[in-house]
Amino acid sequence: IGLEAGDQQVTLDPPARPTFEVKAERETNGGPDELSVEFELEWDEGESGAGGGGRLSIE
């Protein structure tokens, strides 16, 4: 997975079957409530997707 923002970039190599989480949240900090949906791929450091195929592009 390659991520870029301006002149910054990072490349990650997740395993073939990482943990996928979806979270819906409402944050109340004294002002207007903030709603969010988070999508996460999680894996233990050191696991890699070496040998896997495919491409993911997020723009």
mmCIF file of C-alpha atoms in Angstrom:
data_model
loop_
_atom_site.group_PDB
_atom_site.id
_atom_site.type_symbol
_atom_site.label_atom_id
_atom_site.label_comp_id
_atom_site.label_asym_id
_atom_site.label_seq_id
_atom_site.Cartn_x
_atom_site.Cartn_y
_atom_site.Cartn_z
ATOM 1 C CA ILE A 1 0.000 0.000 0.000
ATOM 2 C CA GLY A 2 1.469 3.353 -0.988
ATOM 3 C CA LEU A 3 0.184 6.562 0.613
ATOM 4 C CA GLU A 4 1.152 10.059 -0.522
ATOM 5 C CA ALA A 5 0.307 13.540 0.772
ATOM 6 C CA GLY A 6 2.160 16.426 -0.828
ATOM 7 C CA ASP A 7 5.870 15.581 -0.700
ATOM 8 C CA GLN A 8 5.406 12.872 1.964
ATOM 9 C CA GLN A 9 4.948 9.207 1.161
ATOM 10 C CA VAL A 10 4.959 5.852 2.921
ATOM 11 C CA THR A 11 4.786 2.293 1.618
ATOM 12 C CA LEU A 12 3.295 -0.517 3.718
ATOM 13 C CA ASP A 13 3.308 -4.260 3.023
ATOM 14 C CA PRO A 14 0.354 -5.818 4.900
ATOM 15 C CA PRO A 15 -0.111 -9.586 5.137
ATOM 16 C CA ALA A 16 -2.657 -11.334 2.919
ATOM 17 C CA ARG A 17 -5.304 -11.391 5.681
ATOM 18 C CA PRO A 18 -5.015 -8.345 7.998
ATOM 19 C CA THR A 19 -7.725 -7.511 10.541
ATOM 20 C CA PHE A 20 -10.315 -5.116 9.085
ATOM 21 C CA GLU A 21 -12.270 -2.871 11.466
ATOM 22 C CA VAL A 22 -15.035 -0.334 10.880
ATOM 23 C CA LYS A 23 -15.944 2.135 13.628
ATOM 24 C CA ALA A 24 -18.726 4.731 13.721
ATOM 25 C CA GLU A 25 -18.185 7.432 16.343
ATOM 26 C CA ARG A 26 -19.846 10.524 17.763
ATOM 27 C CA GLU A 27 -17.502 12.892 19.580
ATOM 28 C CA THR A 28 -18.860 15.553 21.910
ATOM 29 C CA ASN A 29 -16.278 18.119 22.992
ATOM 30 C CA GLY A 30 -18.444 21.034 24.088
ATOM 31 C CA GLY A 31 -19.042 22.308 20.534
ATOM 32 C CA PRO A 32 -21.072 20.767 17.748
ATOM 33 C CA ASP A 33 -20.976 16.963 17.765
ATOM 34 C CA GLU A 34 -18.488 15.452 15.323
ATOM 35 C CA LEU A 35 -19.453 12.247 13.520
ATOM 36 C CA SER A 36 -16.921 9.970 11.878
ATOM 37 C CA VAL A 37 -16.503 6.570 10.269
ATOM 38 C CA GLU A 38 -13.085 4.928 10.520
ATOM 39 C CA PHE A 39 -11.845 2.088 8.334
ATOM 40 C CA GLU A 40 -8.744 0.309 9.671
ATOM 41 C CA LEU A 41 -6.462 -2.458 8.473
ATOM 42 C CA GLU A 42 -4.405 -3.832 11.367
ATOM 43 C CA TRP A 43 -1.569 -6.338 11.539
ATOM 44 C CA ASP A 44 1.350 -7.137 13.802
ATOM 45 C CA GLU A 45 4.631 -5.431 12.969
ATOM 46 C CA GLY A 46 6.900 -7.883 11.200
ATOM 47 C CA GLU A 47 4.092 -9.592 9.278
ATOM 48 C CA SER A 48 4.296 -8.825 5.585
ATOM 49 C CA GLY A 49 2.463 -9.494 2.384
ATOM 50 C CA ALA A 50 5.514 -10.745 0.539
ATOM 51 C CA GLY A 51 4.448 -12.878 -2.371
ATOM 52 C CA GLY A 52 0.963 -11.372 -2.560
ATOM 53 C CA GLY A 53 -0.352 -9.701 -5.659
ATOM 54 C CA GLY A 54 -2.678 -6.853 -6.375
ATOM 55 C CA ARG A 55 -2.636 -3.097 -6.100
ATOM 56 C CA LEU A 56 -4.527 -0.568 -3.987
ATOM 57 C CA SER A 57 -4.685 3.132 -4.819
ATOM 58 C CA ILE A 58 -6.241 5.722 -2.493
ATOM 59 C CA GLU A 59 -6.502 9.282 -3.775
#
